[in-house]
Amino acid sequence: RLCGGLAMIGEEKLIQLAVQGERGRMWYTSANKAIKDVAGKDQDTLARLIAVLSPQAPIRDNVAWALFAFRAWKRGQDCHNLPVGRFDTQQQAVVYVLHGEEPRGPKVRSFYQNLRGNSEAVTIDSFMLMALNEPAKISEKSYWLLADYIRYVAHDNEYKPCEFQAAIWTAYPRKRDTGGGDLATELYKQSAFEQLDIWGSRGLRKESEICTI
């Protein structure tokens, strides 16, 4: 059914997707723990960096860039124009979040809230839009309308909204998943290395290769 220009697929289809993606239901719980384990008292800063560097990035690169910026900040380096992210605006975003500002934009802000343990926030990225049969680009008003709908169905079926969203995201079949699907796994793996191979990973990738929540 249509609502505010959105397809708004039925509740039964949403539940079906969530059941199919049950293995990813605790994605955020694992991510929250990994961020805390890796960053300790600075977990909020690392969560902000992951969020602002997430758009259009495979999880592998998202984590590499965030850890690179995080370590530069911890060492007291100048964090202007760090070689991270796919867009120049993300380099600017790194600076403002390192100065204590919260991430901007509905998707990035929601992702940050989820990474900080807010189970009511609903992150809607391009894969979620495809899974929900929605257009690739939606307005901010439509974003919040869709998030409210997912939140409503989640509560109606005894899910936490973030778990419901993560399960639906996990269920969506990707043509090619080159970036890794689990943030916690990538954080633990990459944080074990002092030097990160981000110089080669900054190159643009085809849209079909992108995998991010």
PDB file of C-alpha atoms in Angstrom, residues 66-167:
ATOM      1  CA  ALA A  66      37.231   4.830  11.455  1.00  0.00           C
ATOM      2  CA  LEU A  67      40.119   3.139  13.259  1.00  0.00           C
ATOM      3  CA  PHE A  68      42.673   5.157  11.282  1.00  0.00           C
ATOM      4  CA  ALA A  69      40.961   8.437  12.266  1.00  0.00           C
ATOM      5  CA  PHE A  70      40.482   7.226  15.830  1.00  0.00           C
ATOM      6  CA  ARG A  71      44.174   6.412  16.253  1.00  0.00           C
ATOM      7  CA  ALA A  72      45.226   9.722  14.701  1.00  0.00           C
ATOM      8  CA  TRP A  73      42.972  11.532  17.177  1.00  0.00           C
ATOM      9  CA  LYS A  74      44.335   9.489  20.103  1.00  0.00           C
ATOM     10  CA  ARG A  75      47.898  10.419  19.075  1.00  0.00           C
ATOM     11  CA  GLY A  76      46.978  14.091  18.978  1.00  0.00           C
ATOM     12  CA  GLN A  77      47.509  14.424  15.244  1.00  0.00           C
ATOM     13  CA  ASP A  78      45.864  17.038  13.058  1.00  0.00           C
ATOM     14  CA  CYS A  79      42.734  15.273  11.826  1.00  0.00           C
ATOM     15  CA  HIS A  80      41.929  17.680   9.001  1.00  0.00           C
ATOM     16  CA  ASN A  81      42.002  16.071   5.549  1.00  0.00           C
ATOM     17  CA  LEU A  82      42.741  12.534   6.714  1.00  0.00           C
ATOM     18  CA  PRO A  83      42.732  10.041   3.803  1.00  0.00           C
ATOM     19  CA  VAL A  84      39.465   8.429   4.873  1.00  0.00           C
ATOM     20  CA  GLY A  85      35.998   8.054   3.393  1.00  0.00           C
ATOM     21  CA  ARG A  86      34.643   8.087  -0.131  1.00  0.00           C
ATOM     22  CA  PHE A  87      33.638  11.750  -0.144  1.00  0.00           C
ATOM     23  CA  ASP A  88      35.290  15.028   0.875  1.00  0.00           C
ATOM     24  CA  THR A  89      32.281  15.815   3.065  1.00  0.00           C
ATOM     25  CA  GLN A  90      33.163  12.801   5.203  1.00  0.00           C
ATOM     26  CA  GLN A  91      36.589  14.256   5.949  1.00  0.00           C
ATOM     27  CA  GLN A  92      34.797  17.355   7.183  1.00  0.00           C
ATOM     28  CA  ALA A  93      32.417  15.195   9.210  1.00  0.00           C
ATOM     29  CA  VAL A  94      35.359  13.481  10.910  1.00  0.00           C
ATOM     30  CA  VAL A  95      36.577  16.865  12.146  1.00  0.00           C
ATOM     31  CA  TYR A  96      33.248  18.017  13.537  1.00  0.00           C
ATOM     32  CA  VAL A  97      32.489  14.752  15.356  1.00  0.00           C
ATOM     33  CA  LEU A  98      35.988  14.803  16.866  1.00  0.00           C
ATOM     34  CA  HIS A  99      35.071  18.226  18.216  1.00  0.00           C
ATOM     35  CA  GLY A 100      32.085  16.735  20.018  1.00  0.00           C
ATOM     36  CA  GLU A 101      29.301  17.308  17.509  1.00  0.00           C
ATOM     37  CA  GLU A 102      26.806  14.538  16.780  1.00  0.00           C
ATOM     38  CA  PRO A 103      26.604  12.987  13.296  1.00  0.00           C
ATOM     39  CA  ARG A 104      24.217  14.664  10.873  1.00  0.00           C
ATOM     40  CA  GLY A 105      21.644  13.269   8.459  1.00  0.00           C
ATOM     41  CA  PRO A 106      18.857  10.776   9.233  1.00  0.00           C
ATOM     42  CA  LYS A 107      20.684   7.577   8.264  1.00  0.00           C
ATOM     43  CA  VAL A 108      24.047   8.477   9.806  1.00  0.00           C
ATOM     44  CA  ARG A 109      22.431   9.848  12.967  1.00  0.00           C
ATOM     45  CA  SER A 110      20.264   6.737  13.363  1.00  0.00           C
ATOM     46  CA  PHE A 111      23.254   4.451  12.806  1.00  0.00           C
ATOM     47  CA  TYR A 112      25.208   6.333  15.454  1.00  0.00           C
ATOM     48  CA  GLN A 113      22.319   5.971  17.906  1.00  0.00           C
ATOM     49  CA  ASN A 114      22.192   2.229  17.232  1.00  0.00           C
ATOM     50  CA  LEU A 115      25.945   1.905  17.727  1.00  0.00           C
ATOM     51  CA  ARG A 116      25.564   3.631  21.101  1.00  0.00           C
ATOM     52  CA  GLY A 117      22.953   1.118  22.227  1.00  0.00           C
ATOM     53  CA  ASN A 118      19.718   2.932  21.365  1.00  0.00           C
ATOM     54  CA  SER A 119      17.478   0.022  20.423  1.00  0.00           C
ATOM     55  CA  GLU A 120      14.618   2.302  19.332  1.00  0.00           C
ATOM     56  CA  ALA A 121      16.568   3.958  16.496  1.00  0.00           C
ATOM     57  CA  VAL A 122      16.034   2.491  13.019  1.00  0.00           C
ATOM     58  CA  THR A 123      18.809   2.717  10.437  1.00  0.00           C
ATOM     59  CA  ILE A 124      17.631   2.736   6.830  1.00  0.00           C
ATOM     60  CA  ASP A 125      20.354   2.470   4.199  1.00  0.00           C
ATOM     61  CA  SER A 126      20.243   1.648   0.495  1.00  0.00           C
ATOM     62  CA  PHE A 127      20.006  -2.090   1.119  1.00  0.00           C
ATOM     63  CA  MET A 128      17.121  -1.603   3.531  1.00  0.00           C
ATOM     64  CA  LEU A 129      15.344   0.490   0.903  1.00  0.00           C
ATOM     65  CA  MET A 130      15.817  -2.267  -1.675  1.00  0.00           C
ATOM     66  CA  ALA A 131      14.663  -4.925   0.773  1.00  0.00           C
ATOM     67  CA  LEU A 132      11.547  -2.860   1.463  1.00  0.00           C
ATOM     68  CA  ASN A 133      10.934  -2.232  -2.253  1.00  0.00           C
ATOM     69  CA  GLU A 134      11.344   1.521  -1.828  1.00  0.00           C
ATOM     70  CA  PRO A 135      13.015   4.001  -4.216  1.00  0.00           C
ATOM     71  CA  ALA A 136      16.777   4.454  -3.914  1.00  0.00           C
ATOM     72  CA  LYS A 137      16.390   8.024  -2.676  1.00  0.00           C
ATOM     73  CA  ILE A 138      13.739   9.214  -0.256  1.00  0.00           C
ATOM     74  CA  SER A 139      13.117  12.495   1.524  1.00  0.00           C
ATOM     75  CA  GLU A 140      13.932  12.987   5.193  1.00  0.00           C
ATOM     76  CA  LYS A 141      10.201  13.052   5.921  1.00  0.00           C
ATOM     77  CA  SER A 142       9.785   9.697   4.169  1.00  0.00           C
ATOM     78  CA  TYR A 143      12.785   8.321   6.072  1.00  0.00           C
ATOM     79  CA  TRP A 144      11.188   9.028   9.439  1.00  0.00           C
ATOM     80  CA  LEU A 145       7.816   7.760   8.227  1.00  0.00           C
ATOM     81  CA  LEU A 146       9.382   4.471   7.158  1.00  0.00           C
ATOM     82  CA  ALA A 147      11.376   4.240  10.396  1.00  0.00           C
ATOM     83  CA  ASP A 148       8.183   4.751  12.421  1.00  0.00           C
ATOM     84  CA  TYR A 149       6.468   2.003  10.442  1.00  0.00           C
ATOM     85  CA  ILE A 150       9.317  -0.471  11.014  1.00  0.00           C
ATOM     86  CA  ARG A 151       9.354   0.487  14.692  1.00  0.00           C
ATOM     87  CA  TYR A 152       5.605  -0.079  14.968  1.00  0.00           C
ATOM     88  CA  VAL A 153       5.752  -3.526  13.326  1.00  0.00           C
ATOM     89  CA  ALA A 154       8.761  -4.474  15.480  1.00  0.00           C
ATOM     90  CA  HIS A 155       6.967  -3.639  18.727  1.00  0.00           C
ATOM     91  CA  ASP A 156       3.807  -5.333  17.498  1.00  0.00           C
ATOM     92  CA  ASN A 157       5.790  -8.552  17.050  1.00  0.00           C
ATOM     93  CA  GLU A 158       7.926  -8.367  20.194  1.00  0.00           C
ATOM     94  CA  TYR A 159      11.152  -7.274  18.515  1.00  0.00           C
ATOM     95  CA  LYS A 160      13.398  -4.430  19.509  1.00  0.00           C
ATOM     96  CA  PRO A 161      13.330  -2.062  16.512  1.00  0.00           C
ATOM     97  CA  CYS A 162      17.096  -2.223  15.956  1.00  0.00           C
ATOM     98  CA  GLU A 163      17.009  -6.036  16.014  1.00  0.00           C
ATOM     99  CA  PHE A 164      14.075  -6.115  13.605  1.00  0.00           C
ATOM    100  CA  GLN A 165      15.884  -3.793  11.191  1.00  0.00           C
ATOM    101  CA  ALA A 166      19.163  -5.728  11.427  1.00  0.00           C
ATOM    102  CA  ALA A 167      17.372  -9.013  10.700  1.00  0.00           C
TER     103      ALA A 167
END
